[in-house]
Amino acid sequence: MRLSMVGTGYVGLVTGTCLSNAGNDVVCLDIDLAKVEKLRNGISPIYEPGLDELLHHNIKAGRLSFTTDALAAHSNSDIIFICVGTPTDSRGHTDMTYIDSAADGIAEALLKLGPTAKPKVVVVKSTVPVGTTFRVRDRIRAKVGPDIAFDVADNPEFLKEGAAIEDFNKPDRVVVGVENERVGQLMRDLYDPFVRNGHPIYIMDVLSAEMVKYASNAMLACKISFINEMANLCEAYGADVGKVREGMCADRRIGNQFFYPGVGYGGSCFPKDTLACIMMGESRDVPTPVNRAVHELNQDQRTRFFAKVTSHFGGSLAGKTLAFWGIAFKAKTDDIREAPAISLMKMAKAAGASVRAFDPVANSNARIELGAGFDVVDEMYEAAKGADGLVVATDWDEFKAPNFERLSALMRGKVIFDGRNLYSRSLMAQHGFAHYSVGRAPVNGPS
Ligand SMILES: NC(=O)c1ccc[n+]([C@@H]2O[C@H](COP(=O)([O-])OP(=O)(O)OC[C@H]3O[C@@H](n4cnc5c(N)ncnc54)[C@H](O)[C@@H]3O)[C@@H](O)[C@H]2O)c1
């Protein structure tokens, strides 16, 4: 098929690249010229394992190209995917600017192509408040008039940054919301090569498809806040959340996936999607106390963890240097949006500490976000040099079994604040570190 993607971020670029790799002709459109120029030269503007190789392969094969020109992108396409950002403000109002401008760009292209052009299907892939696909349909219709035929559909994306290629190529499920069976069949044909493993394609109504995405993310966020709440109770009562988790997860109804205590979730999806659920509830007078609690607990988890840092140093961080391992909101991505590490670093700085941080791939994004007041270095042990304490904020593999002797020799203070529960208490005791984690008693800390 001939496809165009509006927006070449984490979703648009991965989706476009994987769809082209399956043999489709894909044109990716973005308003960011610098990004498009990089992509034309085969350079990915984001870090995603496996993406560079696929990008090169499909550009070379002539199936994948990049443009800033909406007409050029859409003129031959059968399906146009909208993959632009849908950020929320701090209360959960979704900023529809990018969705609206994508719809306007499509409408202008459809008008220029005229009523004789082959009808297109405009598919909303961004995560959007329920009803947005119809908003897009009505906005385009208002601009193109009654004579130009097009359809709309919603096709939420479930990929995880860090495993996006694998997730897209072998999805647990594909969800598509349509207004008629013809579009349902077209989308089935598009996704059939990706579900040879027998995983389902669910064709449903548009509003339910939009809701599936929010409900799924809200549930996942809920799991994290729930285990964090249990971890906090474990701390208060002397239980070990690692053992509690094991005991719980043996029950298959609970399962062991996506259920780890720590400094809370971050990223561009869970925080905003939980807030958007709250806002959708407010708009229709439906209480959403679960989502509110999930969100509040997640924010508090950062503050709670930071309190362990300040209390170890007797309530003041003035004159202290803190090393941070990990800046990205999770491992295997360079995405720092809503990253717990960023909040913790800002809290440390505001409390008078100097911050020296390292991330395997997010350093450049972090330098832009944090500015000159933060020292972002290119090597993990360099970050620890002369530090009074080390905060582990992201569970990158390379932080899981570091050289503790080297660390100990480099650091001024021997304390690790382990926000991802990477290290066992016995190992920390053996190496003589004070160690604070989540839901477990501290090692060599105040009793
Ligand atoms: N990042 C994820 O892991 C993930 C997973 C599933 C769903 N989603 C959803 O997918 C959507 C996109 O997320 P993302 O992380 O890829 O966003 P992103 O911010 O990484 O990328 C958005 C891109 O759209 C471009 N853009 C904005 N307006 C445009 C326009 N009018 N025309 C062309 N390009 C335009 C921007 O320049 C940017 O490159 C969001 O709704 C998000 O919630 C994200």
Short mmCIF file of C-alpha atoms and ligand atoms in Angstrom, two decimals:
data_model
loop_
_atom_site.label_atom_id
_atom_site.label_comp_id
_atom_site.label_asym_id
_atom_site.label_seq_id
_atom_site.Cartn_x
_atom_site.Cartn_y
_atom_site.Cartn_z
CA MET A 1 0.00 0.00 0.00
CA ARG A 2 0.98 3.64 -0.27
CA LEU A 3 1.08 5.32 3.11
CA SER A 4 1.96 8.69 4.58
CA MET A 5 2.79 9.46 8.20
CA VAL A 6 2.19 12.91 9.68
CA GLY A 7 4.82 13.35 12.42
CA THR A 8 8.12 11.49 12.61
CA GLY A 9 8.55 11.19 16.38
CA TYR A 10 8.84 7.98 18.38
CA VAL A 11 5.56 6.65 16.96
CA GLY A 12 5.49 8.04 13.40
CA LEU A 13 9.08 7.16 12.60
CA VAL A 14 8.97 3.63 14.03
CA THR A 15 5.56 2.92 12.48
CA GLY A 16 6.53 4.34 9.09
CA THR A 17 9.81 2.47 9.05
CA CYS A 18 8.28 -0.87 10.05
CA LEU A 19 5.41 -0.52 7.58
CA SER A 20 7.91 0.23 4.79
CA ASN A 21 9.97 -2.77 5.87
CA ALA A 22 6.92 -4.96 5.22
CA GLY A 23 6.90 -3.75 1.59
CA ASN A 24 4.64 -0.69 1.71
CA ASP A 25 5.67 2.63 0.15
CA VAL A 26 5.86 5.17 2.97
CA VAL A 27 6.36 8.93 2.93
CA CYS A 28 6.97 10.54 6.33
CA LEU A 29 6.02 14.18 6.79
CA ASP A 30 7.24 16.50 9.54
CA ILE A 31 7.21 20.25 10.10
CA ASP A 32 10.68 20.07 11.64
CA LEU A 33 13.03 20.64 8.69
CA ALA A 34 16.18 19.78 10.66
CA LYS A 35 14.66 16.41 11.59
CA VAL A 36 13.64 15.70 8.01
CA GLU A 37 17.09 16.58 6.70
CA LYS A 38 18.72 14.24 9.21
CA LEU A 39 16.34 11.46 8.25
CA ARG A 40 16.98 11.97 4.53
CA ASN A 41 20.63 11.34 5.33
CA GLY A 42 19.68 8.15 7.15
CA ILE A 43 20.29 9.60 10.63
CA SER A 44 17.63 8.84 13.20
CA PRO A 45 16.81 11.82 15.46
CA ILE A 46 15.82 9.40 18.25
CA TYR A 47 17.51 6.45 19.90
CA GLU A 48 15.56 3.23 19.44
CA PRO A 49 17.30 -0.17 19.32
CA GLY A 50 17.29 -1.60 15.77
CA LEU A 51 15.85 1.53 14.15
CA ASP A 52 18.99 2.79 12.35
CA GLU A 53 19.47 -0.45 10.48
CA LEU A 54 15.83 -0.61 9.31
CA LEU A 55 15.91 3.04 8.34
CA HIS A 56 18.96 2.61 6.11
CA HIS A 57 17.63 -0.59 4.57
CA ASN A 58 14.27 0.88 3.56
CA ILE A 59 15.57 4.27 2.39
CA LYS A 60 18.01 2.39 0.17
CA ALA A 61 15.24 0.14 -1.14
CA GLY A 62 13.30 3.30 -2.14
CA ARG A 63 10.28 2.46 0.03
CA LEU A 64 10.81 5.10 2.71
CA SER A 65 11.23 8.84 2.20
CA PHE A 66 10.89 12.08 4.16
CA THR A 67 9.42 15.47 3.34
CA THR A 68 8.11 18.72 4.81
CA ASP A 69 5.61 19.12 1.97
CA ALA A 70 2.12 17.86 2.88
CA LEU A 71 0.90 17.65 -0.72
CA ALA A 72 3.92 15.63 -1.80
CA ALA A 73 3.43 13.32 1.20
CA HIS A 74 -0.27 12.65 0.69
CA SER A 75 -0.77 12.86 -3.07
CA ASN A 76 -0.30 9.13 -3.72
CA SER A 77 -1.22 7.68 -0.35
CA ASP A 78 -4.10 5.31 0.32
CA ILE A 79 -3.85 5.76 4.08
CA ILE A 80 -2.66 8.86 5.97
CA PHE A 81 -1.60 8.25 9.59
CA ILE A 82 -1.67 11.14 12.07
CA CYS A 83 1.15 10.52 14.59
CA VAL A 84 1.68 13.99 16.07
CA GLY A 85 2.10 14.75 19.78
CA THR A 86 -0.90 15.21 22.10
CA PRO A 87 0.65 16.72 25.24
CA THR A 88 -1.49 17.73 28.21
CA ASP A 89 -1.15 20.64 30.59
CA SER A 90 -0.70 19.98 34.32
CA ARG A 91 -4.46 19.41 34.75
CA GLY A 92 -4.90 17.08 31.80
CA HIS A 93 -6.30 19.35 29.08
CA THR A 94 -5.01 17.92 25.81
CA ASP A 95 -3.31 20.39 23.51
CA MET A 96 -5.05 19.77 20.18
CA THR A 97 -2.87 22.21 18.22
CA TYR A 98 -0.82 19.49 16.51
CA ILE A 99 -3.83 17.29 15.71
CA ASP A 100 -5.70 20.27 14.25
CA SER A 101 -2.74 21.44 12.19
CA ALA A 102 -2.21 17.88 10.88
CA ALA A 103 -5.91 17.74 9.90
CA ASP A 104 -5.65 21.16 8.19
CA GLY A 105 -2.57 20.05 6.23
CA ILE A 106 -4.44 16.94 5.06
CA ALA A 107 -7.51 19.00 4.10
CA GLU A 108 -5.41 21.39 2.03
CA ALA A 109 -3.75 18.49 0.25
CA LEU A 110 -7.14 16.82 -0.44
CA LEU A 111 -8.51 20.10 -1.83
CA LYS A 112 -5.54 20.48 -4.17
CA LEU A 113 -5.89 16.88 -5.33
CA GLY A 114 -9.58 17.47 -6.06
CA PRO A 115 -12.65 15.20 -6.15
CA THR A 116 -11.29 12.87 -8.83
CA ALA A 117 -8.36 11.69 -6.70
CA LYS A 118 -8.51 8.23 -5.14
CA PRO A 119 -10.32 8.46 -1.74
CA LYS A 120 -8.04 8.28 1.27
CA VAL A 121 -8.43 6.98 4.78
CA VAL A 122 -7.20 9.33 7.50
CA VAL A 123 -6.13 7.25 10.50
CA VAL A 124 -5.52 8.80 13.92
CA LYS A 125 -2.65 6.92 15.55
CA SER A 126 -1.86 9.55 18.21
CA THR A 127 -3.35 8.89 21.64
CA VAL A 128 -6.35 11.19 21.71
CA PRO A 129 -9.31 12.12 23.92
CA VAL A 130 -12.35 10.07 22.97
CA GLY A 131 -14.16 11.79 20.10
CA THR A 132 -11.03 13.28 18.48
CA THR A 133 -11.18 11.12 15.34
CA PHE A 134 -14.63 12.58 14.63
CA ARG A 135 -13.26 16.05 15.35
CA VAL A 136 -10.59 15.40 12.70
CA ARG A 137 -13.24 14.10 10.27
CA ASP A 138 -15.47 17.13 10.79
CA ARG A 139 -12.58 19.58 10.55
CA ILE A 140 -11.42 18.12 7.24
CA ARG A 141 -14.99 17.91 5.92
CA ALA A 142 -15.61 21.58 6.80
CA LYS A 143 -12.58 22.56 4.73
CA VAL A 144 -12.95 20.25 1.72
CA GLY A 145 -16.73 20.42 1.31
CA PRO A 146 -19.09 17.57 0.38
CA ASP A 147 -17.55 16.43 -2.92
CA ILE A 148 -14.22 15.03 -1.77
CA ALA A 149 -14.50 11.48 -0.46
CA PHE A 150 -12.42 10.29 2.49
CA ASP A 151 -12.84 8.06 5.55
CA VAL A 152 -11.46 8.22 9.06
CA ALA A 153 -10.32 5.55 11.51
CA ASP A 154 -8.61 5.34 14.87
CA ASN A 155 -5.66 2.99 15.32
CA PRO A 156 -4.02 3.50 18.72
CA GLU A 157 -0.38 2.53 19.01
CA PHE A 158 0.85 0.29 21.83
CA LEU A 159 4.60 0.21 21.17
CA LYS A 160 6.99 0.69 24.10
CA GLU A 161 9.99 2.94 23.62
CA GLY A 162 13.13 0.80 23.91
CA ALA A 163 11.35 -2.20 22.37
CA ALA A 164 9.35 -0.32 19.75
CA ILE A 165 10.45 -2.25 16.66
CA GLU A 166 9.70 -5.62 18.25
CA ASP A 167 6.37 -4.35 19.60
CA PHE A 168 5.29 -2.97 16.24
CA ASN A 169 6.38 -6.03 14.29
CA LYS A 170 4.82 -8.49 16.73
CA PRO A 171 1.99 -6.63 18.45
CA ASP A 172 0.01 -8.30 21.25
CA ARG A 173 -3.02 -6.94 19.44
CA VAL A 174 -3.98 -4.41 16.81
CA VAL A 175 -6.97 -2.19 17.58
CA VAL A 176 -8.78 -0.30 14.85
CA GLY A 177 -11.91 1.85 15.19
CA VAL A 178 -13.85 2.33 11.96
CA GLU A 179 -17.12 3.69 10.62
CA ASN A 180 -17.58 1.05 7.91
CA GLU A 181 -16.44 -2.45 7.05
CA ARG A 182 -14.55 -1.41 3.89
CA VAL A 183 -12.06 0.56 6.00
CA GLY A 184 -11.95 -2.30 8.52
CA GLN A 185 -10.91 -4.69 5.75
CA LEU A 186 -8.28 -2.27 4.42
CA MET A 187 -6.73 -2.00 7.88
CA ARG A 188 -6.90 -5.78 8.33
CA ASP A 189 -5.01 -6.18 5.05
CA LEU A 190 -2.38 -3.66 6.18
CA TYR A 191 -1.76 -5.37 9.52
CA ASP A 192 -2.12 -9.01 8.46
CA PRO A 193 1.65 -9.44 7.88
CA PHE A 194 2.25 -8.35 11.50
CA VAL A 195 -0.08 -10.88 13.14
CA ARG A 196 1.07 -14.10 11.54
CA ASN A 197 1.70 -15.21 15.14
CA GLY A 198 -2.07 -15.44 15.53
CA HIS A 199 -2.44 -12.35 17.68
CA PRO A 200 -5.77 -10.59 17.13
CA ILE A 201 -6.81 -7.58 15.08
CA TYR A 202 -9.83 -6.05 16.80
CA ILE A 203 -12.03 -3.99 14.53
CA MET A 204 -14.49 -1.95 16.57
CA ASP A 205 -16.23 1.41 16.67
CA VAL A 206 -14.09 4.56 16.72
CA LEU A 207 -14.94 5.76 20.24
CA SER A 208 -14.18 2.39 21.83
CA ALA A 209 -10.86 2.15 19.97
CA GLU A 210 -9.84 5.58 21.29
CA MET A 211 -10.82 4.51 24.80
CA VAL A 212 -8.85 1.22 24.62
CA LYS A 213 -5.60 3.18 24.53
CA TYR A 214 -6.39 5.39 27.53
CA ALA A 215 -7.79 2.48 29.53
CA SER A 216 -4.69 0.37 28.81
CA ASN A 217 -2.22 3.08 29.83
CA ALA A 218 -4.26 4.03 32.90
CA MET A 219 -4.23 0.36 33.98
CA LEU A 220 -0.46 0.05 33.51
CA ALA A 221 0.14 3.28 35.45
CA CYS A 222 -2.17 1.92 38.14
CA LYS A 223 -0.04 -1.22 38.52
CA ILE A 224 3.06 0.87 39.14
CA SER A 225 1.41 3.18 41.65
CA PHE A 226 -0.15 0.20 43.41
CA ILE A 227 3.13 -1.65 43.92
CA ASN A 228 4.73 1.63 45.01
CA GLU A 229 2.02 2.10 47.63
CA MET A 230 2.66 -1.45 48.88
CA ALA A 231 6.41 -0.72 48.89
CA ASN A 232 5.83 2.31 51.08
CA LEU A 233 3.80 0.18 53.49
CA CYS A 234 6.59 -2.45 53.46
CA GLU A 235 9.08 0.23 54.50
CA ALA A 236 6.89 1.33 57.38
CA TYR A 237 6.39 -2.22 58.67
CA GLY A 238 9.83 -3.73 57.98
CA ALA A 239 8.69 -6.01 55.16
CA ASP A 240 10.70 -6.49 51.93
CA VAL A 241 8.71 -5.52 48.82
CA GLY A 242 10.88 -7.82 46.67
CA LYS A 243 9.66 -10.83 48.63
CA VAL A 244 6.12 -9.48 48.83
CA ARG A 245 6.10 -8.97 45.07
CA GLU A 246 7.31 -12.53 44.46
CA GLY A 247 4.62 -13.92 46.74
CA MET A 248 1.94 -11.87 45.00
CA CYS A 249 3.05 -12.52 41.44
CA ALA A 250 2.82 -16.30 41.78
CA ASP A 251 -0.93 -15.74 41.58
CA ARG A 252 -1.58 -15.86 37.84
CA ARG A 253 -4.47 -13.43 38.16
CA ILE A 254 -1.92 -10.83 39.31
CA GLY A 255 1.03 -11.85 37.08
CA ASN A 256 4.57 -10.51 37.21
CA GLN A 257 4.68 -8.09 34.31
CA PHE A 258 5.15 -4.38 34.70
CA PHE A 259 4.95 -4.54 38.46
CA TYR A 260 8.16 -3.13 39.89
CA PRO A 261 8.48 -0.65 42.74
CA GLY A 262 10.71 2.40 42.27
CA VAL A 263 10.70 6.15 41.83
CA GLY A 264 7.52 6.02 39.77
CA TYR A 265 6.67 6.16 36.11
CA GLY A 266 7.59 8.92 33.68
CA GLY A 267 7.71 9.33 29.92
CA SER A 268 5.45 11.03 27.45
CA CYS A 269 2.50 8.65 27.87
CA PHE A 270 1.47 7.44 31.35
CA PRO A 271 1.55 10.84 33.10
CA LYS A 272 -0.39 12.60 30.36
CA ASP A 273 -2.81 9.76 29.66
CA THR A 274 -3.74 9.38 33.33
CA LEU A 275 -4.34 13.13 33.51
CA ALA A 276 -6.35 13.02 30.29
CA CYS A 277 -8.63 10.34 31.82
CA ILE A 278 -9.21 12.62 34.82
CA MET A 279 -10.02 15.48 32.47
CA MET A 280 -12.36 13.38 30.33
CA GLY A 281 -14.17 12.49 33.56
CA GLU A 282 -14.43 16.14 34.62
CA SER A 283 -15.84 17.12 31.24
CA ARG A 284 -18.72 14.62 31.54
CA ASP A 285 -19.13 14.74 35.31
CA VAL A 286 -17.78 11.23 35.87
CA PRO A 287 -15.63 10.78 39.00
CA THR A 288 -12.19 9.24 38.34
CA PRO A 289 -10.77 8.74 41.86
CA VAL A 290 -8.55 5.81 40.84
CA ASN A 291 -6.75 7.80 38.16
CA ARG A 292 -6.35 10.74 40.54
CA ALA A 293 -4.80 8.54 43.20
CA VAL A 294 -2.51 6.86 40.67
CA HIS A 295 -1.27 10.24 39.47
CA GLU A 296 -0.81 11.76 42.94
CA LEU A 297 0.99 8.72 44.30
CA ASN A 298 3.31 8.78 41.32
CA GLN A 299 4.25 12.41 41.92
CA ASP A 300 4.67 11.82 45.67
CA GLN A 301 6.94 8.85 45.04
CA ARG A 302 9.64 11.16 43.70
CA THR A 303 9.41 13.51 46.69
CA ARG A 304 9.37 10.58 49.07
CA PHE A 305 12.51 9.14 47.53
CA PHE A 306 14.23 12.51 47.55
CA ALA A 307 13.48 12.80 51.29
CA LYS A 308 15.68 9.72 51.82
CA VAL A 309 18.55 11.59 50.16
CA THR A 310 18.19 14.74 52.24
CA SER A 311 17.62 12.89 55.47
CA HIS A 312 20.79 10.81 54.97
CA PHE A 313 22.72 14.08 54.84
CA GLY A 314 21.09 15.43 57.99
CA GLY A 315 18.49 17.53 56.16
CA SER A 316 20.80 19.65 54.03
CA LEU A 317 22.41 19.07 50.65
CA ALA A 318 24.32 22.37 50.66
CA GLY A 319 27.86 21.79 49.41
CA LYS A 320 27.20 18.13 48.52
CA THR A 321 27.81 16.60 45.13
CA LEU A 322 25.34 14.00 43.91
CA ALA A 323 26.08 11.66 41.03
CA PHE A 324 23.16 10.42 38.94
CA TRP A 325 23.22 7.25 36.90
CA GLY A 326 20.39 7.35 34.40
CA ILE A 327 18.46 10.33 33.07
CA ALA A 328 16.06 8.76 30.53
CA PHE A 329 12.63 7.94 31.93
CA LYS A 330 13.45 4.25 31.45
CA ALA A 331 16.20 2.10 29.98
CA LYS A 332 16.83 1.73 26.23
CA THR A 333 15.48 5.14 25.24
CA ASP A 334 16.83 8.68 24.99
CA ASP A 335 13.40 10.08 25.95
CA ILE A 336 13.59 12.28 29.05
CA ARG A 337 10.02 13.60 29.00
CA GLU A 338 8.63 13.52 32.57
CA ALA A 339 11.66 11.46 33.65
CA PRO A 340 11.87 10.92 37.43
CA ALA A 341 15.65 11.56 37.16
CA ILE A 342 15.05 15.07 35.82
CA SER A 343 12.72 15.90 38.74
CA LEU A 344 15.17 14.45 41.27
CA MET A 345 18.12 16.34 39.77
CA LYS A 346 16.17 19.60 39.86
CA MET A 347 15.18 18.96 43.49
CA ALA A 348 18.82 18.24 44.38
CA LYS A 349 20.02 21.40 42.68
CA ALA A 350 17.32 23.49 44.36
CA ALA A 351 18.41 22.05 47.72
CA GLY A 352 21.97 23.29 47.16
CA ALA A 353 23.69 20.19 45.77
CA SER A 354 25.92 20.02 42.72
CA VAL A 355 24.72 17.42 40.24
CA ARG A 356 26.88 15.30 37.96
CA ALA A 357 24.89 12.93 35.75
CA PHE A 358 25.42 10.26 33.13
CA ASP A 359 23.06 8.43 30.80
CA PRO A 360 24.12 5.96 28.08
CA VAL A 361 22.02 7.67 25.38
CA ALA A 362 20.04 10.58 26.83
CA ASN A 363 22.94 12.95 27.58
CA SER A 364 22.34 15.29 24.63
CA ASN A 365 18.63 15.62 25.39
CA ALA A 366 19.46 16.17 29.06
CA ARG A 367 21.98 18.94 28.31
CA ILE A 368 19.32 20.80 26.32
CA GLU A 369 16.65 20.30 29.01
CA LEU A 370 18.82 21.04 32.06
CA GLY A 371 21.06 23.84 30.82
CA ALA A 372 24.37 24.98 32.22
CA GLY A 373 23.73 24.47 35.94
CA PHE A 374 24.03 20.69 35.64
CA ASP A 375 27.12 18.71 34.76
CA VAL A 376 26.26 15.93 32.31
CA VAL A 377 29.27 13.70 31.65
CA ASP A 378 30.08 11.01 29.11
CA GLU A 379 31.13 8.13 31.35
CA MET A 380 29.42 6.52 34.33
CA TYR A 381 32.40 6.39 36.71
CA GLU A 382 33.33 9.97 35.85
CA ALA A 383 29.92 11.00 37.21
CA ALA A 384 30.74 9.26 40.50
CA LYS A 385 34.18 10.87 40.95
CA GLY A 386 34.31 12.77 44.25
CA ALA A 387 30.53 12.42 44.76
CA ASP A 388 29.02 12.36 48.23
CA GLY A 389 26.29 10.03 47.05
CA LEU A 390 25.07 8.17 43.97
CA VAL A 391 21.45 8.17 42.81
CA VAL A 392 20.47 5.37 40.43
CA ALA A 393 17.43 6.66 38.58
CA THR A 394 17.14 4.46 35.45
CA ASP A 395 17.54 0.69 35.19
CA TRP A 396 20.02 0.56 32.32
CA ASP A 397 21.77 -2.84 32.07
CA GLU A 398 25.22 -1.31 32.57
CA PHE A 399 24.22 -0.05 36.03
CA LYS A 400 23.08 -3.48 37.20
CA ALA A 401 26.48 -4.96 38.06
CA PRO A 402 29.01 -2.13 38.29
CA ASN A 403 32.52 -2.40 39.73
CA PHE A 404 31.71 -1.50 43.34
CA GLU A 405 35.39 -1.42 44.37
CA ARG A 406 36.11 1.17 41.71
CA LEU A 407 33.01 3.09 42.69
CA SER A 408 33.95 3.03 46.32
CA ALA A 409 37.48 4.29 45.56
CA LEU A 410 36.13 7.12 43.39
CA MET A 411 33.36 8.42 45.62
CA ARG A 412 33.84 10.72 48.60
CA GLY A 413 30.78 9.33 50.39
CA LYS A 414 29.77 5.69 50.31
CA VAL A 415 26.04 5.91 49.83
CA ILE A 416 23.78 4.70 47.01
CA PHE A 417 20.18 5.83 46.59
CA ASP A 418 18.83 3.01 44.50
CA GLY A 419 15.61 4.25 42.88
CA ARG A 420 15.16 1.04 40.86
CA ASN A 421 16.03 -1.58 43.48
CA LEU A 422 18.93 -2.79 41.33
CA TYR A 423 21.22 -3.93 44.14
CA SER A 424 20.69 -6.55 46.81
CA ARG A 425 21.00 -5.45 50.40
CA SER A 426 23.57 -8.17 51.08
CA LEU A 427 25.79 -6.97 48.22
CA MET A 428 25.63 -3.42 49.51
CA ALA A 429 26.53 -4.54 53.04
CA GLN A 430 29.40 -6.62 51.65
CA HIS A 431 30.85 -3.59 49.82
CA GLY A 432 30.33 -1.30 52.78
CA PHE A 433 27.86 1.06 51.12
CA ALA A 434 24.97 2.74 52.85
CA HIS A 435 22.05 1.88 50.60
CA TYR A 436 18.51 3.20 50.32
CA SER A 437 16.01 1.59 47.98
CA VAL A 438 12.22 1.43 47.68
CA GLY A 439 10.17 -0.85 49.93
CA ARG A 440 13.18 -2.40 51.67
CA ALA A 441 15.03 -1.49 54.84
CA PRO A 442 18.10 0.69 54.34
CA VAL A 443 21.57 -0.82 54.66
CA ASN A 444 23.95 0.96 57.03
CA GLY A 445 21.42 3.77 57.21
CA PRO A 446 19.74 5.27 60.23
CA SER A 447 17.58 2.63 61.91
N1 LIG B 1 6.19 7.73 22.51
C1 LIG B 1 5.53 6.60 22.76
O1 LIG B 1 6.06 5.64 23.33
C2 LIG B 1 4.09 6.45 22.35
C3 LIG B 1 3.50 5.19 22.34
C4 LIG B 1 2.18 5.07 21.93
C5 LIG B 1 1.45 6.19 21.56
N2 LIG B 1 2.04 7.42 21.62
C6 LIG B 1 1.25 8.58 21.18
O2 LIG B 1 1.63 8.90 19.84
C7 LIG B 1 1.61 10.31 19.64
C8 LIG B 1 2.96 10.79 19.16
O3 LIG B 1 3.89 10.55 20.20
P1 LIG B 1 5.47 10.69 19.94
O4 LIG B 1 6.14 10.29 21.21
O5 LIG B 1 5.83 10.00 18.68
O6 LIG B 1 5.58 12.28 19.72
P2 LIG B 1 6.86 13.13 19.32
O7 LIG B 1 6.73 14.40 20.03
O8 LIG B 1 8.09 12.30 19.47
O9 LIG B 1 6.67 13.36 17.74
C9 LIG B 1 5.69 14.18 17.18
C10 LIG B 1 6.21 14.68 15.84
O10 LIG B 1 5.14 15.32 15.14
C11 LIG B 1 5.67 16.45 14.44
N3 LIG B 1 4.55 17.34 14.08
C12 LIG B 1 3.81 18.15 14.90
N4 LIG B 1 2.86 18.77 14.17
C13 LIG B 1 2.99 18.36 12.90
C14 LIG B 1 2.29 18.62 11.68
N5 LIG B 1 1.25 19.44 11.64
N6 LIG B 1 2.71 18.04 10.55
C15 LIG B 1 3.76 17.20 10.55
N7 LIG B 1 4.46 16.88 11.67
C16 LIG B 1 4.07 17.45 12.83
C17 LIG B 1 6.69 17.02 15.41
O11 LIG B 1 7.62 17.85 14.77
C18 LIG B 1 7.33 15.72 15.95
O12 LIG B 1 8.43 15.32 15.15
C19 LIG B 1 1.14 10.91 20.96
O13 LIG B 1 -0.25 11.07 20.93
C20 LIG B 1 1.51 9.84 21.98
O14 LIG B 1 0.70 9.88 23.12
C21 LIG B 1 3.34 7.57 21.98
#
